[in-house]
Short mmCIF file of C-alpha atoms in Angstrom, two decimals:
data_model
loop_
_atom_site.label_atom_id
_atom_site.label_comp_id
_atom_site.label_asym_id
_atom_site.label_seq_id
_atom_site.Cartn_x
_atom_site.Cartn_y
_atom_site.Cartn_z
CA MET A 1 85.71 164.30 99.27
CA SER A 2 84.48 161.35 97.09
CA ASP A 3 84.77 161.41 93.36
CA THR A 4 81.98 158.90 92.97
CA ALA A 5 78.88 160.40 91.16
CA GLU A 6 75.21 159.77 92.37
CA PHE A 7 72.33 159.75 90.21
CA ALA A 8 68.68 160.37 91.30
CA PHE A 9 65.05 161.12 89.92
CA VAL A 10 62.41 163.30 91.36
CA CYS A 11 58.90 163.39 90.58
CA CYS A 12 57.07 166.68 91.19
CA ALA A 13 53.89 168.72 89.94
CA HIS A 14 53.71 169.45 86.32
CA GLY A 15 55.31 172.60 85.84
CA ALA A 16 57.26 172.90 89.24
CA GLU A 17 60.46 171.53 87.62
CA PRO A 18 62.36 174.74 87.68
CA ALA A 19 61.45 175.17 91.37
CA VAL A 20 62.78 171.69 92.02
CA LYS A 21 66.20 172.39 90.15
CA HIS A 22 66.60 175.69 92.10
CA GLU A 23 66.07 174.21 95.46
CA VAL A 24 68.25 170.95 95.05
CA ALA A 25 71.09 173.00 93.50
CA ASP A 26 72.29 174.04 97.05
CA GLN A 27 72.40 170.11 97.73
CA GLY A 28 75.00 169.65 94.82
CA TRP A 29 72.53 168.24 92.60
CA ARG A 30 72.45 169.12 88.80
CA LEU A 31 70.01 168.70 86.07
CA ALA A 32 70.65 165.62 83.96
CA PHE A 33 67.19 165.12 82.09
CA SER A 34 63.77 166.78 82.54
CA ARG A 35 60.16 166.52 81.45
CA PRO A 36 57.10 168.08 82.87
CA GLY A 37 56.65 166.54 86.16
CA PHE A 38 60.02 164.48 86.05
CA VAL A 39 63.46 165.52 86.79
CA THR A 40 66.68 163.41 86.76
CA LEU A 41 69.69 164.78 88.69
CA LYS A 42 73.44 164.24 89.10
CA ARG A 43 76.01 164.87 91.81
CA GLU A 44 79.58 164.57 91.61
CA SER A 45 82.40 164.97 94.42
CA THR A 46 80.06 164.06 97.19
CA SER A 47 81.07 164.88 100.47
CA PRO A 48 81.10 162.02 103.00
CA GLU A 49 78.18 163.73 105.10
CA THR A 50 75.98 163.71 102.09
CA ILE A 51 76.49 160.44 100.41
CA GLY A 52 73.44 158.48 100.06
CA GLN A 53 71.11 161.62 100.86
CA LEU A 54 68.31 161.91 97.93
CA PRO A 55 67.14 165.26 96.59
CA ARG A 56 64.93 166.79 99.19
CA GLY A 57 62.97 170.17 98.82
CA ILE A 58 59.46 171.77 99.09
CA PHE A 59 58.34 170.77 95.56
CA VAL A 60 59.96 167.25 95.69
CA ARG A 61 56.93 164.91 95.69
CA THR A 62 59.06 161.57 95.52
CA ALA A 63 63.01 161.08 95.23
CA SER A 64 64.66 157.95 94.08
CA HIS A 65 68.28 156.54 93.59
CA SER A 66 68.39 156.00 90.00
CA ILE A 67 69.28 152.48 88.56
CA GLY A 68 68.71 153.52 84.99
CA GLN A 69 65.97 153.74 82.24
CA VAL A 70 64.23 151.12 79.84
CA ARG A 71 63.23 152.70 76.50
CA GLY A 72 61.32 151.09 73.82
CA ASP A 73 61.09 151.84 70.09
CA THR A 74 57.57 152.64 69.37
CA SER A 75 58.09 153.12 65.55
CA SER A 76 59.23 149.29 65.34
CA GLY A 77 57.46 147.94 68.20
CA TYR A 78 60.40 147.15 69.94
CA GLY A 79 60.24 147.54 73.78
CA ARG A 80 56.62 146.30 74.11
CA GLY A 81 55.90 143.25 76.25
CA ASP A 82 58.58 140.83 77.14
CA GLU A 83 61.39 142.92 75.50
CA MET A 84 60.68 145.75 77.76
CA LEU A 85 60.63 143.24 80.77
CA ALA A 86 63.78 141.53 79.71
CA MET A 87 65.64 144.92 79.69
CA LEU A 88 64.22 145.94 82.96
CA VAL A 89 65.44 142.51 84.62
CA GLU A 90 68.77 143.00 82.95
CA ARG A 91 69.22 146.57 84.52
CA LEU A 92 68.59 145.28 87.80
CA ARG A 93 70.84 142.28 87.52
CA ASP A 94 73.58 144.43 86.42
CA SER A 95 73.07 147.00 89.35
CA SER A 96 75.58 146.78 92.09
CA VAL A 97 73.01 148.14 94.58
CA ILE A 98 70.87 144.96 94.40
CA THR A 99 72.23 142.89 97.28
CA ARG A 100 68.81 141.65 98.49
CA PRO A 101 65.31 141.77 97.19
CA PHE A 102 63.30 144.85 97.89
CA ASP A 103 60.31 144.82 100.30
CA GLN A 104 57.85 146.61 97.90
CA LEU A 105 57.24 147.48 94.21
CA HIS A 106 55.77 151.02 93.29
CA VAL A 107 54.94 151.61 89.73
CA TRP A 108 53.22 155.15 88.89
CA PRO A 109 53.24 157.50 86.02
CA LYS A 110 54.67 161.09 86.12
CA ASP A 111 51.92 163.85 85.92
CA ARG A 112 50.78 164.31 82.45
CA ALA A 113 49.02 167.41 83.05
CA VAL A 114 48.67 170.46 85.31
CA ILE A 115 46.94 169.33 88.41
CA GLY A 116 43.13 170.10 87.87
CA ARG A 117 43.39 170.84 84.15
CA PHE A 118 40.92 168.87 82.33
CA ASP A 119 40.10 167.20 85.78
CA PHE A 120 43.66 165.78 86.09
CA GLU A 121 44.65 164.09 89.40
CA PRO A 122 48.12 162.74 89.99
CA GLY A 123 48.59 158.91 91.13
CA VAL A 124 48.51 155.36 90.10
CA ASP A 125 46.26 155.13 87.13
CA GLU A 126 45.11 151.96 85.06
CA VAL A 127 48.20 151.92 82.69
CA SER A 128 50.64 151.83 85.67
CA ARG A 129 48.51 149.41 87.34
CA ALA A 130 48.44 147.00 84.45
CA VAL A 131 52.27 147.66 83.61
CA GLY A 132 53.28 147.16 87.19
CA GLY A 133 51.33 144.07 87.56
CA VAL A 134 53.10 142.47 84.72
CA ILE A 135 56.68 143.90 86.09
CA LEU A 136 55.83 142.33 89.63
CA GLU A 137 55.13 138.89 88.19
CA ARG A 138 58.25 139.15 85.91
CA LEU A 139 60.49 139.99 88.57
CA GLY A 140 59.10 137.55 91.36
CA ASP A 141 60.51 137.28 94.81
CA SER A 142 64.43 137.09 93.81
CA PHE A 143 63.91 140.95 93.38
CA VAL A 144 60.79 141.87 95.26
CA ARG A 145 59.39 140.32 98.43
CA SER A 146 55.95 141.42 98.38
CA SER A 147 53.21 139.78 96.02
CA THR A 148 51.09 142.88 95.93
CA LEU A 149 51.77 146.02 93.85
CA ASN A 150 51.74 149.36 95.30
CA VAL A 151 51.32 148.62 98.89
CA VAL A 152 51.87 151.38 101.37
CA ALA A 153 55.37 150.53 102.52
CA GLN A 154 56.33 150.36 106.39
CA PRO A 155 59.19 152.62 107.89
CA GLY A 156 62.34 151.12 107.01
CA GLU A 157 61.38 149.11 104.06
CA ARG A 158 63.15 149.33 100.93
CA VAL A 159 61.11 150.28 97.81
CA LEU A 160 61.73 149.58 94.09
CA ASP A 161 60.27 152.36 92.06
CA VAL A 162 59.28 152.10 88.37
CA VAL A 163 58.08 155.75 87.05
CA LEU A 164 56.43 155.65 83.62
CA VAL A 165 57.73 158.59 81.81
CA GLU A 166 55.86 157.33 78.80
CA PRO A 167 54.08 153.80 78.36
CA THR A 168 57.52 152.77 76.58
CA HIS A 169 60.00 154.82 78.73
CA TRP A 170 60.59 153.49 82.35
CA PHE A 171 62.97 154.96 85.02
CA ILE A 172 64.10 152.54 87.55
CA GLY A 173 65.17 153.42 91.18
CA PHE A 174 64.81 152.78 94.85
CA HIS A 175 64.29 154.77 98.12
CA GLU A 176 63.90 153.81 101.91
CA ALA A 177 60.26 154.41 103.46
CA THR A 178 60.51 156.95 106.27
CA THR A 179 57.99 160.01 106.06
CA TRP A 180 54.48 159.31 105.05
CA PRO A 181 54.84 160.55 101.50
CA THR A 182 57.82 158.28 100.97
CA ARG A 183 55.47 155.35 101.96
CA TRP A 184 52.91 155.95 99.30
CA PRO A 185 53.23 154.87 95.55
CA GLY A 186 54.36 157.82 93.82
CA GLY A 187 53.90 160.09 97.12
CA VAL A 188 50.04 160.20 96.50
CA GLN A 189 48.24 159.16 99.31
CA PRO A 190 45.86 156.14 98.32
CA LEU A 191 42.38 156.58 99.39
CA GLU A 192 39.31 154.28 98.55
CA LEU A 193 36.05 155.79 99.04
CA ALA A 194 32.73 154.41 98.60
CA GLU A 195 31.63 157.79 96.94
CA PRO A 196 33.24 160.80 95.84
CA PRO A 197 34.05 163.35 98.48
CA VAL A 198 32.44 166.74 98.47
CA SER A 199 35.24 168.42 97.03
CA ARG A 200 38.84 167.54 96.34
CA ALA A 201 39.84 169.63 99.29
CA TYR A 202 39.06 166.39 101.07
CA TYR A 203 42.17 164.93 99.61
CA LYS A 204 44.36 167.81 100.53
CA ALA A 205 43.18 167.61 104.04
CA ALA A 206 43.67 163.97 104.64
CA GLU A 207 47.11 164.32 103.10
CA SER A 208 48.24 167.39 105.21
CA ILE A 209 46.88 165.67 108.49
CA LEU A 210 49.02 162.66 107.96
CA TRP A 211 52.08 164.43 106.59
CA SER A 212 52.05 167.06 109.29
CA GLY A 213 52.05 164.28 112.30
CA PHE A 214 49.44 166.20 113.99
CA ASN A 215 47.73 164.08 116.50
CA LEU A 216 43.98 165.02 115.84
CA ARG A 217 41.74 163.15 118.16
CA PRO A 218 38.07 162.50 118.33
CA GLY A 219 36.22 165.26 120.07
CA ASP A 220 38.84 168.09 119.17
CA GLN A 221 37.75 171.31 118.32
CA ALA A 222 38.83 172.47 114.66
CA ILE A 223 37.93 175.47 112.55
CA GLU A 224 38.49 175.80 108.68
CA ILE A 225 38.55 179.25 107.19
CA GLY A 226 37.62 178.98 103.42
CA SER A 227 35.58 175.89 104.10
CA ALA A 228 32.99 175.78 101.18
CA PRO A 229 31.87 173.34 100.09
CA GLY A 230 33.16 171.19 102.65
CA GLY A 231 35.72 168.53 101.30
CA ALA A 232 38.12 169.33 104.36
CA CYS A 233 35.27 169.47 106.74
CA GLN A 234 34.27 166.23 105.73
CA ARG A 235 37.71 164.65 106.19
CA LEU A 236 37.66 166.34 110.04
CA LEU A 237 34.15 165.16 110.65
CA GLU A 238 35.28 161.37 109.55
CA LEU A 239 38.03 161.69 112.04
CA GLY A 240 35.63 162.49 115.07
CA LEU A 241 36.21 166.20 115.35
CA HIS A 242 33.86 168.94 116.03
CA VAL A 243 34.15 171.21 113.24
CA THR A 244 33.30 174.91 112.73
CA GLY A 245 33.41 176.13 108.97
CA ILE A 246 33.83 179.81 108.13
CA ASP A 247 33.11 180.95 104.64
CA PRO A 248 30.42 183.21 103.07
CA ALA A 249 29.72 180.63 100.44
CA GLU A 250 27.26 177.63 100.88
CA MET A 251 28.33 174.30 102.20
CA ASP A 252 27.16 171.12 100.89
CA GLU A 253 24.13 169.86 102.42
CA SER A 254 25.68 166.72 103.84
CA ILE A 255 28.00 168.77 105.79
CA MET A 256 25.46 171.34 106.90
CA LEU A 257 23.59 168.39 108.18
CA HIS A 258 26.03 166.79 110.23
CA PRO A 259 25.70 167.02 114.15
CA ARG A 260 29.10 168.08 114.76
CA TYR A 261 29.36 170.62 112.44
CA THR A 262 28.50 174.44 112.75
CA HIS A 263 28.65 176.93 109.83
CA ILE A 264 29.61 180.60 110.19
CA GLN A 265 28.64 182.50 107.00
CA ALA A 266 31.39 185.05 107.01
CA ARG A 267 35.13 185.79 106.13
CA GLY A 268 37.67 184.67 108.69
CA GLY A 269 38.99 188.06 109.38
CA ASP A 270 35.55 189.57 110.00
CA LEU A 271 34.89 187.54 113.28
CA PRO A 272 35.90 188.65 116.71
CA ARG A 273 38.84 186.69 117.90
CA ARG A 274 36.93 185.05 120.82
CA ARG A 275 35.01 183.04 118.21
CA TYR A 276 38.42 181.16 117.74
CA SER A 277 39.00 180.10 121.44
CA GLY A 278 38.57 176.60 122.33
CA ALA A 279 39.77 175.23 119.01
CA LYS A 280 43.00 173.19 118.82
CA TRP A 281 43.56 173.09 115.05
CA LEU A 282 43.01 175.73 112.51
CA LEU A 283 42.88 174.88 108.72
CA VAL A 284 43.02 177.72 106.25
CA ASP A 285 42.53 177.52 102.56
CA THR A 286 41.30 180.69 100.73
CA ILE A 287 41.52 182.49 97.57
CA SER A 288 42.93 185.66 99.46
CA LYS A 289 46.51 186.77 98.72
CA PRO A 290 48.88 185.04 101.12
CA GLU A 291 49.87 188.31 102.79
CA GLN A 292 46.35 189.00 103.70
CA THR A 293 45.80 185.36 104.73
CA LEU A 294 48.75 185.54 106.91
CA GLN A 295 47.72 188.58 108.46
CA ILE A 296 44.20 187.03 109.43
CA VAL A 297 45.87 184.04 110.97
CA GLU A 298 48.62 186.08 112.85
CA ASN A 299 45.62 187.96 114.68
CA ILE A 300 44.05 184.69 115.56
CA VAL A 301 47.21 183.00 116.86
CA THR A 302 48.49 185.59 118.85
CA ASN A 303 45.57 186.52 120.57
CA GLN A 304 45.51 185.84 124.29
CA HIS A 305 42.44 183.84 124.22
CA SER A 306 44.05 181.44 121.50
CA ASP A 307 44.01 177.54 122.54
CA LEU A 308 45.57 176.50 119.13
CA VAL A 309 47.89 173.78 118.88
CA GLY A 310 48.47 173.40 115.05
CA LEU A 311 47.63 175.02 111.96
CA LEU A 312 47.62 173.79 108.42
CA ILE A 313 47.60 176.80 106.08
CA THR A 314 47.41 176.70 102.22
CA LEU A 315 48.87 179.66 100.42
CA LYS A 316 48.60 180.27 96.71
CA ILE A 317 51.76 180.87 94.90
CA GLY A 318 50.37 182.01 91.61
CA ASP A 319 53.20 180.68 89.40
CA TYR A 320 56.21 178.83 90.18
CA SER A 321 58.58 181.75 89.21
CA SER A 322 57.22 183.31 92.34
CA ALA A 323 58.45 180.37 94.50
CA ASP A 324 60.98 182.55 96.14
CA ARG A 325 58.27 184.34 98.26
CA ILE A 326 58.00 181.20 100.36
CA GLU A 327 60.84 182.11 102.46
CA ALA A 328 59.28 185.42 103.23
CA TRP A 329 56.12 183.62 104.40
CA ARG A 330 58.13 181.22 106.56
CA ARG A 331 59.80 184.10 108.26
CA THR A 332 56.35 185.87 108.75
CA ILE A 333 55.05 182.68 110.54
CA GLN A 334 58.27 182.24 112.38
CA GLY A 335 57.79 185.82 114.09
CA TRP A 336 54.43 184.32 115.60
CA GLY A 337 56.61 182.67 118.21
CA VAL A 338 55.88 179.11 117.00
CA ALA A 339 57.58 175.88 117.76
CA ASP A 340 57.94 174.31 114.45
CA ILE A 341 57.09 175.02 110.69
CA ARG A 342 57.03 172.42 107.69
CA ILE A 343 56.37 173.32 104.13
CA ARG A 344 55.40 171.05 101.18
CA GLN A 345 53.57 171.11 98.04
CA LEU A 346 51.24 168.26 98.59
CA ALA A 347 50.40 165.93 95.87
CA ARG A 348 47.17 167.37 95.56
CA ASN A 349 48.13 170.98 95.69
CA ARG A 350 47.91 173.12 92.62
CA CYS A 351 50.28 176.06 92.41
CA GLU A 352 50.23 176.42 96.05
CA VAL A 353 52.12 175.18 99.09
CA CYS A 354 51.04 173.72 102.51
CA PHE A 355 52.46 175.03 105.98
CA ALA A 356 52.17 172.44 108.85
CA VAL A 357 52.86 174.95 111.88
CA THR A 358 53.09 173.65 115.37
CA ILE A 359 52.02 176.36 118.03
CA SER A 360 52.83 174.10 120.89
CA ASP A 361 52.55 170.37 122.05
CA PRO A 362 49.01 169.45 123.14
CA GLU A 363 48.43 168.65 126.79
#
């Protein structure tokens, strides 16, 4: 055993902090400091097998090895401008982990509100963009190789992280980019769209497809249960798939008019199972209770005519105190005889989680 303590910080959805603390406790992490959407952790007497491993879990959006914090005194004006930057540089120079420049700099704010409340969405905002630009200029290539802020990191790159807990309270850390979420600034997929999507389900679909690693190809057949008004279908159509949306509600006109889209105005559980044959991919995002949703999907997946390869299932938790129900849902899905299950609260998820389920490898 090692007596060296490790420090880390985690960003999560506003309100998910108790769920984060619960799931990382088994990894030896204990709470050090917490704010809505942000948790710092400490781990002592780490075993050699776990040294250097960051906190991980369904509700961990991002995790970083902590270097320290920089705090300004807003009452006196201290900590603004050059003084905050000078403190940050001093922190980095004093850190024993800085042996060479980082490849990228990511700067983002913790979630300031519950996702969807007052139209709040997570991710880099104007303040963090402005602050990050000044930080990058001040650090220069002695600390960061990239000359551009918040670039999507490549696998294996070392990323310097600065989280704005408040405009004058920054936490500094680092991580190595591996999975897609760890490559994105703040764990939020950056998307630049010419115009707003049909609905925010577009963002959830885009993130879940990349995170899952599913190889959706142009020409594949996909079905979405709970498709209205069409945000997820919009993303699938952009990727070149043939899409069937199942929902009793109306779809957006732009989706209805697409030549590769078919709408079935019904509930997913009301259709004969043969209507799902030929589809490789199934997306499910409904307002139904999770147990009801899983029963519908089980009937589809276990049908002898099913050709499904992968599922992306969104289940509503209700509130974070009910997060312990997730394991029962996982066991239910495992009982279908699937090859793999991955679970994550996507950056755009509200109080819900996404299950990426691999049925079998595609031909």
